[in-house]
One Martini backbone bead per residue (centre of mass of N, CA, C, O) as a GRO file, in nm:
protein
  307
    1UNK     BB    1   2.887  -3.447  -6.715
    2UNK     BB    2   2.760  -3.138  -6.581
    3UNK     BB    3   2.651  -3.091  -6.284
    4UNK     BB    4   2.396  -2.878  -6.128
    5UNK     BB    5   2.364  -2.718  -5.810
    6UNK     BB    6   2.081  -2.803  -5.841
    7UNK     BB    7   1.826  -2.942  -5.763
    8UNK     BB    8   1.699  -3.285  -5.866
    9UNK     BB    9   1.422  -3.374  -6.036
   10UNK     BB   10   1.163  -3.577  -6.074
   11UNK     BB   11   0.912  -3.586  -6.327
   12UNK     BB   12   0.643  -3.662  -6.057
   13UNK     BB   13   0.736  -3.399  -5.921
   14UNK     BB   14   0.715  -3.110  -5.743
   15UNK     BB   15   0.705  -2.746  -5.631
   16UNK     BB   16   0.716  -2.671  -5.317
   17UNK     BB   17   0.653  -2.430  -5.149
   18UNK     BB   18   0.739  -2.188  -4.921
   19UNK     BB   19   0.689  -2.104  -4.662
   20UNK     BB   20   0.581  -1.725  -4.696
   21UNK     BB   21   0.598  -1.700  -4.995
   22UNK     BB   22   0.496  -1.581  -5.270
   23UNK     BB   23   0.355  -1.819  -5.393
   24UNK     BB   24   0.181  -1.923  -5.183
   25UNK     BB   25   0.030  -1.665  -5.163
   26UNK     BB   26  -0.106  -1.760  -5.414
   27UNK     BB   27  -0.232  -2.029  -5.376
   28UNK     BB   28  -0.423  -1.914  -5.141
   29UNK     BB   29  -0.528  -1.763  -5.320
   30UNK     BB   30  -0.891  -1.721  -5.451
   31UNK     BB   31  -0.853  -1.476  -5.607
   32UNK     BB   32  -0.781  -1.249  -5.820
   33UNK     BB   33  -0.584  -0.946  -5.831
   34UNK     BB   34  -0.828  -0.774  -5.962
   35UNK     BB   35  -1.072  -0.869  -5.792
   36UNK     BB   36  -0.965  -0.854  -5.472
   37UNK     BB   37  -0.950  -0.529  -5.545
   38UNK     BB   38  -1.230  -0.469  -5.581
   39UNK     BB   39  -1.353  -0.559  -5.345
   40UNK     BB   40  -1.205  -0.406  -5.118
   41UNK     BB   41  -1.313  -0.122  -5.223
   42UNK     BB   42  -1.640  -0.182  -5.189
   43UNK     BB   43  -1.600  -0.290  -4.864
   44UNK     BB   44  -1.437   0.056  -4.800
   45UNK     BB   45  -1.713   0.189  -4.917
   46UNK     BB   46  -1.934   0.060  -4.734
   47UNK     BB   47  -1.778   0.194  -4.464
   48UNK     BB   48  -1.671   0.461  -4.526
   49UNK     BB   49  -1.901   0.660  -4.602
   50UNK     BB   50  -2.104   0.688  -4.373
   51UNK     BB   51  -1.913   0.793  -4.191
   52UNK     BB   52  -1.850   1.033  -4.345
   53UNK     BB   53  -2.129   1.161  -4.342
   54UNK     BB   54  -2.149   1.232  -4.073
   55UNK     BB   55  -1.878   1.400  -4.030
   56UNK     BB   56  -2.027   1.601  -4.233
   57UNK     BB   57  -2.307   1.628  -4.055
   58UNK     BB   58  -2.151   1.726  -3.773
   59UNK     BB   59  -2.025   2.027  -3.937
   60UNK     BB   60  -2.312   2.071  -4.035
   61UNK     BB   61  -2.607   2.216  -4.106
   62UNK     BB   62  -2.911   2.134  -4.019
   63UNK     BB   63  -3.042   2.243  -4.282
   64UNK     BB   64  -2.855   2.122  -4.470
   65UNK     BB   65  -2.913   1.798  -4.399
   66UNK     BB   66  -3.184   1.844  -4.494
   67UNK     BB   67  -3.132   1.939  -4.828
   68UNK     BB   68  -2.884   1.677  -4.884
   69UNK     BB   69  -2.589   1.782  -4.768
   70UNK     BB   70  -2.284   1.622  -4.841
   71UNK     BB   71  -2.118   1.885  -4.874
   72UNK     BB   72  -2.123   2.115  -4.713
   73UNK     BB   73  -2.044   2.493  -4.736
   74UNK     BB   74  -1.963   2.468  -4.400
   75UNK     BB   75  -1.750   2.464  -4.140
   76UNK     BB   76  -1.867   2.349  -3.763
   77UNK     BB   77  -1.762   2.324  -3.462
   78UNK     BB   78  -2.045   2.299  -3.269
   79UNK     BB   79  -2.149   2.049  -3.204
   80UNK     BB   80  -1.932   1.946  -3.023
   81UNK     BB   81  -1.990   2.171  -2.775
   82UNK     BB   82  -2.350   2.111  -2.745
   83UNK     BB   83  -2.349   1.806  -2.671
   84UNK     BB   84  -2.300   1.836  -2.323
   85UNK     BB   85  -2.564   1.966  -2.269
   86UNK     BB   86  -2.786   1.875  -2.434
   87UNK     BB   87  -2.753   1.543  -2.387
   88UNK     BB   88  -2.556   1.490  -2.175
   89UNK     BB   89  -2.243   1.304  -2.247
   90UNK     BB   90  -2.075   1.280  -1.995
   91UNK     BB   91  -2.268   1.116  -1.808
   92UNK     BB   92  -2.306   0.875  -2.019
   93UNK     BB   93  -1.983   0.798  -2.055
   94UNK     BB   94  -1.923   0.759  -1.741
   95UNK     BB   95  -2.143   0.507  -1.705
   96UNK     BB   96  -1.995   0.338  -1.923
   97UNK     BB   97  -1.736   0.298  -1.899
   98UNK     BB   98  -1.779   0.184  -1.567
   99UNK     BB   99  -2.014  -0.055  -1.654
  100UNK     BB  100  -1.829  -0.171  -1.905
  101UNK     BB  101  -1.546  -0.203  -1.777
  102UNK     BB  102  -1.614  -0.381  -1.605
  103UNK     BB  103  -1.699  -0.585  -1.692
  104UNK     BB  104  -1.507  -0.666  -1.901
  105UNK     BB  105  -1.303  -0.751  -1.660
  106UNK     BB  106  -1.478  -0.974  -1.482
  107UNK     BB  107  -1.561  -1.153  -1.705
  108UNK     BB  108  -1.261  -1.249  -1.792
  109UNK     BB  109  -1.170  -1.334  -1.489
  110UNK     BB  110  -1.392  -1.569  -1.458
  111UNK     BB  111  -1.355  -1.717  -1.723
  112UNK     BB  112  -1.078  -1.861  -1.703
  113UNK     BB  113  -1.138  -1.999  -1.455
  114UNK     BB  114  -1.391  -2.167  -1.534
  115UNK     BB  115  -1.250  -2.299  -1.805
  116UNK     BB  116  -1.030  -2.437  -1.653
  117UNK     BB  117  -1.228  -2.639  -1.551
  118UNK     BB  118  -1.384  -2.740  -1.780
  119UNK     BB  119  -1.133  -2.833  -1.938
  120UNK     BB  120  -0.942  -3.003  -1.693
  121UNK     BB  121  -1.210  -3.118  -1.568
  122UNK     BB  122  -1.383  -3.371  -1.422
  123UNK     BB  123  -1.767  -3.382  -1.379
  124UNK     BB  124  -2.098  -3.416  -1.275
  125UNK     BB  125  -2.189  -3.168  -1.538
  126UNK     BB  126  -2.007  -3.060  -1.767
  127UNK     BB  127  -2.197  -3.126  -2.001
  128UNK     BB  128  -2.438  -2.928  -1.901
  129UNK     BB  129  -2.259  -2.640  -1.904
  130UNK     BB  130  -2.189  -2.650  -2.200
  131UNK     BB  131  -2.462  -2.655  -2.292
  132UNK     BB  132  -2.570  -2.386  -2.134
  133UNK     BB  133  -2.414  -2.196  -2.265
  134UNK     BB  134  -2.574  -2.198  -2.555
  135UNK     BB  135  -2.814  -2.159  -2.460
  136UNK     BB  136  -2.823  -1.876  -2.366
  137UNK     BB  137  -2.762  -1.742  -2.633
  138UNK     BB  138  -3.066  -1.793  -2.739
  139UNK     BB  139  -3.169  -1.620  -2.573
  140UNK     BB  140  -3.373  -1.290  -2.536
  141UNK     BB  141  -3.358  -1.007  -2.391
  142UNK     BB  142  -3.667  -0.947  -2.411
  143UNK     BB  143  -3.749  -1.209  -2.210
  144UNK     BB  144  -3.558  -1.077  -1.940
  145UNK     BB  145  -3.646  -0.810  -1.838
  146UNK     BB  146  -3.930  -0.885  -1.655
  147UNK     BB  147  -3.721  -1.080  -1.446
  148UNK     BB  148  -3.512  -0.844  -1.360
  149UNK     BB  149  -3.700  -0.632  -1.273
  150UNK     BB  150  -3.878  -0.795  -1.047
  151UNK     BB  151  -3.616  -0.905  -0.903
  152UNK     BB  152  -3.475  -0.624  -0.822
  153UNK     BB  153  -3.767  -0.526  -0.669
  154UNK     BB  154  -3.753  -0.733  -0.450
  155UNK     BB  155  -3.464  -0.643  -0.324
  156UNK     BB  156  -3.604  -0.418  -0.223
  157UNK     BB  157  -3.833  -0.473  -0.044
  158UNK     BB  158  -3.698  -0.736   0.106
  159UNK     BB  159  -3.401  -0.626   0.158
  160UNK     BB  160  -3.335  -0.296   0.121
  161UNK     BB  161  -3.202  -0.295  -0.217
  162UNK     BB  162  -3.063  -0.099  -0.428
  163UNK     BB  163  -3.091  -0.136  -0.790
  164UNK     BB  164  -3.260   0.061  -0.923
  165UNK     BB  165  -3.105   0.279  -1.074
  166UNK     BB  166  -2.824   0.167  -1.080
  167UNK     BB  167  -2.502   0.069  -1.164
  168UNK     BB  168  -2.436  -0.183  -1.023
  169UNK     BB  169  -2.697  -0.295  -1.150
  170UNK     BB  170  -2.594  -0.315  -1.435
  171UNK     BB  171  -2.367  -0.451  -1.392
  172UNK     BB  172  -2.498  -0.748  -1.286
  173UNK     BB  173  -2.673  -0.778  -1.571
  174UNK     BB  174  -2.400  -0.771  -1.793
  175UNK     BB  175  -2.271  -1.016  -1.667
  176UNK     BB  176  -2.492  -1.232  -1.708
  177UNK     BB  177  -2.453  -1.235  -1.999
  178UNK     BB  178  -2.159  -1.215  -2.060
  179UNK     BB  179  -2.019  -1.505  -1.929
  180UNK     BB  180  -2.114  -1.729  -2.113
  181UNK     BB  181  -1.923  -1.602  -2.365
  182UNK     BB  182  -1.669  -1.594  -2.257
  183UNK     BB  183  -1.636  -1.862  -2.137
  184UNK     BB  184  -1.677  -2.020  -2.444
  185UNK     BB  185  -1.409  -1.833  -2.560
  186UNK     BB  186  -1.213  -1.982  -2.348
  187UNK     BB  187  -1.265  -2.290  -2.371
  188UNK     BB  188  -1.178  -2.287  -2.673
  189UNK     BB  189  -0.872  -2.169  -2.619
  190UNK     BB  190  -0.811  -2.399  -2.407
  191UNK     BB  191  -0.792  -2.649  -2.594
  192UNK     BB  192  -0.521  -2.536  -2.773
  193UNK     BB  193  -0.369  -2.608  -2.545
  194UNK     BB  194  -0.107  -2.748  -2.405
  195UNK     BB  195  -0.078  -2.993  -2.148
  196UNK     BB  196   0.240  -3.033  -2.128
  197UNK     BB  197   0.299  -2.715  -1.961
  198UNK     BB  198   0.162  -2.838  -1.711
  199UNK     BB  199   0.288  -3.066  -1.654
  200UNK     BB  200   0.536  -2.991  -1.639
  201UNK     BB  201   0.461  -2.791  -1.365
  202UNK     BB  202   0.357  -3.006  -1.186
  203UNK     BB  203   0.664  -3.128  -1.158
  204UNK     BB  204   0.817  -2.870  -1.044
  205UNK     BB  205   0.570  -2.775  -0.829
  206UNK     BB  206   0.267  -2.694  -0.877
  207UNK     BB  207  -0.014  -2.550  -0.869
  208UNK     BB  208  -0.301  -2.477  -0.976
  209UNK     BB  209  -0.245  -2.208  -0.964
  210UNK     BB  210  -0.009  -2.169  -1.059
  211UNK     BB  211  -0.086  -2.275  -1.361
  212UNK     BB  212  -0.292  -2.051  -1.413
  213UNK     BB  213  -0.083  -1.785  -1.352
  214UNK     BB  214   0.190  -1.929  -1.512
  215UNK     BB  215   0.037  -2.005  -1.755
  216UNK     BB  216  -0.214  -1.963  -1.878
  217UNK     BB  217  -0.238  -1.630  -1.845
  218UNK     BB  218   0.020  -1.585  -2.071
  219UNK     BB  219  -0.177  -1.805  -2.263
  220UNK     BB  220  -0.454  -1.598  -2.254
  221UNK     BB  221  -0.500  -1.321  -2.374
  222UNK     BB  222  -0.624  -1.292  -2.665
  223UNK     BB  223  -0.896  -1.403  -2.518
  224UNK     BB  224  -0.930  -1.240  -2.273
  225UNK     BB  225  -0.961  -0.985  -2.500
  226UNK     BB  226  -1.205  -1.075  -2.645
  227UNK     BB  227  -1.418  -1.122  -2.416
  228UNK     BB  228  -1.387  -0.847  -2.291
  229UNK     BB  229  -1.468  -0.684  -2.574
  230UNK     BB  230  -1.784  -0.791  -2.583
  231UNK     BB  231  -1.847  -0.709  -2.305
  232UNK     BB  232  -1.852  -0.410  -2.382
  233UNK     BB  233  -2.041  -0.434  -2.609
  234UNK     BB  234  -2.271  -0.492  -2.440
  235UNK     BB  235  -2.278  -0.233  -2.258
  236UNK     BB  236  -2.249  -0.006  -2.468
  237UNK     BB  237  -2.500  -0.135  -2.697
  238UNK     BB  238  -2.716  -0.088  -2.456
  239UNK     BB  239  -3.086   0.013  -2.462
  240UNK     BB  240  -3.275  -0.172  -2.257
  241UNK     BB  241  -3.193  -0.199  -1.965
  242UNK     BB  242  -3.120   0.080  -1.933
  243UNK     BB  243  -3.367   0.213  -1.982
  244UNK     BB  244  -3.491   0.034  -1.724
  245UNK     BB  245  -3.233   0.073  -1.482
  246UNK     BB  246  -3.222   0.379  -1.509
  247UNK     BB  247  -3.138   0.738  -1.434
  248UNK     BB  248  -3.043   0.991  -1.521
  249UNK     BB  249  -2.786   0.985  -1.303
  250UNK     BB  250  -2.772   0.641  -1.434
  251UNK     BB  251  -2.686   0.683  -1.790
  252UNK     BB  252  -2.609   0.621  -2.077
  253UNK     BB  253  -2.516   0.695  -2.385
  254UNK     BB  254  -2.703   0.573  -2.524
  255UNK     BB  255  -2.992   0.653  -2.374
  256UNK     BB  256  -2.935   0.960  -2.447
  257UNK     BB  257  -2.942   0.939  -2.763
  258UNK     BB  258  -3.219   0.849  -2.763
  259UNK     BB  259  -3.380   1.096  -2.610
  260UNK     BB  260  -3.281   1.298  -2.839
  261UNK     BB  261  -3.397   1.169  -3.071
  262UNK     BB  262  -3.666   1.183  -2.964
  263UNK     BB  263  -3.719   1.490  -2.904
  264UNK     BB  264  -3.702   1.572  -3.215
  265UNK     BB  265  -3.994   1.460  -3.272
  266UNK     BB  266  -4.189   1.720  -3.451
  267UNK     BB  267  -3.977   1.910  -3.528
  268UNK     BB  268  -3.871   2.138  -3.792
  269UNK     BB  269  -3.559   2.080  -3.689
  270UNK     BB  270  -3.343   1.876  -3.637
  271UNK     BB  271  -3.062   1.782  -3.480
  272UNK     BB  272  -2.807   1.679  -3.659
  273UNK     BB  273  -2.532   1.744  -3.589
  274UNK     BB  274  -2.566   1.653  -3.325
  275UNK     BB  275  -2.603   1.328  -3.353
  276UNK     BB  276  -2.343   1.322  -3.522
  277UNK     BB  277  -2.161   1.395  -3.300
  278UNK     BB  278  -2.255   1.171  -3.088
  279UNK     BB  279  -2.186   0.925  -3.223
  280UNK     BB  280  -1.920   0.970  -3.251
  281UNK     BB  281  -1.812   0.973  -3.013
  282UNK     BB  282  -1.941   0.718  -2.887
  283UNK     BB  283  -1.767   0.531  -3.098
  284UNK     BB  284  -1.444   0.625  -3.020
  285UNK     BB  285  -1.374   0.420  -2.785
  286UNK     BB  286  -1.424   0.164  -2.943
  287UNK     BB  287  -1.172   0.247  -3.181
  288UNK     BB  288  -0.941   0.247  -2.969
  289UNK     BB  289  -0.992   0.015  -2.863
  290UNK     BB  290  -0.910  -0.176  -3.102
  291UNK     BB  291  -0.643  -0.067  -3.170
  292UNK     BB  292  -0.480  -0.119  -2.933
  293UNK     BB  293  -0.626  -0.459  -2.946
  294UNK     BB  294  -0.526  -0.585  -3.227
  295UNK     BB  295  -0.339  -0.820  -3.163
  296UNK     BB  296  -0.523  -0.970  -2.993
  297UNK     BB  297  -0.775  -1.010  -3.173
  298UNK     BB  298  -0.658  -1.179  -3.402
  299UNK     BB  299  -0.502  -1.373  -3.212
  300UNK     BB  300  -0.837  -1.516  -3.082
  301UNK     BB  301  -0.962  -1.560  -3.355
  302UNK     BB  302  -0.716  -1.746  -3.520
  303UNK     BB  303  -0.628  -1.866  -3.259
  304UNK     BB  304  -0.604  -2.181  -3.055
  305UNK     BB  305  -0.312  -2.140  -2.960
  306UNK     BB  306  -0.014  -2.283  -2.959
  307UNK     BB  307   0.232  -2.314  -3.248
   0.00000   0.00000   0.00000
């Protein structure tokens, strides 16, 4: 009898596919394909036509949009060279860029290495802080306002140190709620890294900072990267103390659009083109910082540590 190349399998054994094949990636999809592709589908219409709609009104006339016109008549890109003068927004740009990007710098590098001492040493406290880290994430911003605005009316009173009203007064307000956030989102991703590396590294002869620098922080940029954009999002897409800790001249993207949507309130025809042209802009910063790092958000969201 001549037996087949192929492996002989006997009767009560499967066939397992191979990691990454066809086969595999059917076993793990949990729905058919074309539910699939209905869902997927619904769920990028339900998330782009908004933007689409958006615009569609940023391109049209104040009028048309006030009589419910989904698409134009006429398309005038006049509304996005309106905004810088009517709206404020170059001014309001220019101070979330810069206080919204220290944050999320200065947060991303102090969450590392605080991270890093809570995950791999051990002292009395530690389960205290890691504790309050959770904890303070339940605050509601709106119950801080009142303690952090009359903490820095005191420090400009009792110090002479001028806090409200300025840049870096609002950026050491959104530091204070970013750390928390940041420090337990490196927390998560540094307990998936194996310890291995460390001791091999200080059997080598390296110290703490060498460890730090150079093991933890080239594998752990995708966590770091994660923690930076959250901390920018958070400075970026506040209107509550920004509104409340700025003047004019150091008042942020979002506080803009607040008060041009409010000044538009009672009037004829509200400035709807302009609105909606402001509204893209201030988006756009957002959505290029996603594509930039978009396979570090992916990997840092998705992986524990190293595979």
């Amino acid at each position: 009898m001549s037996t087949s190349t192929a492996t002989r399998r006997s009767p009560g054994t499967t066939d397992i596919p191979r990691p990454g094949s066809k086969r595999q990636h059917e076993v793990l999809r949990l729905l058919p394909g074309p539910l699939l592709t209905i869902i997927l589908v619904f769920l990028g219409a339900l998330v782009l036509i908004p933007v689409l709609y958006i615009f569609l009104a940023s391109v049209n006339s104040d009028i048309g949009v006030a009589n419910g016109e989904f698409w134009p008549s006429s398309f005038n890109l006049d509304n996005y060279s309106k905004i810088w003068t009517s709206v404020g927004l170059a001014t309001g740009l220019a101070n979330s860029v810069l206080v919204a990007g220290a944050t999320a710098v200065v947060s991303a590098a102090l969450s590392v290495s605080t991270a890093f001492v809570l995950v791999r040493y051990s002292f009395r406290g530690r389960l205290t802080i890691l504790r309050g880290l959770l904890a303070l994430q339940s605050v509601p911003g709106t119950l801080m306002v009142l303690p952090v605005f009359v903490l820095f009316s005191s420090a400009s009173t009792y110090l002479g140190i001028q806090v409200i009203g300025t840049q870096w007064g609002l950026f050491v307000t959104y530091l204070t709620f970013a750390m928390p956030f940041s420090t337990w989102v490196m927390v998560t991703y540094l307990r998936g890294l194996p310890k291995e590396l460390e001791e091999a590294a200080k059997i080598d002869g390296a110290s703490n900072l060498g460890v730090l620098f150079k093991i933890i922080l080239p594998l752990s940029w995708p966590g770091i990267v994660v923690s930076g954009i959250f901390a920018f999002l958070l400075g970026w897409n506040d209107v509550l103390f920004a509104s409340v800790m700025t003047r004019p001249e150091s008042q942020t993207a979002a506080v803009a659009l607040q008060i041009f949507g409010a000044s538009q309130e009672g009037g004829a025809i509200p400035f709807y083109g302009q609105m909606m042209a402001a509204a893209l802009v201030c988006a756009a910063p957002v959505v290029i910082l996603y594509l930039i790092f978009q396979r570090y958000l992916v990997g840092g969201l998705t992986a524990g540590g190293v595979k």
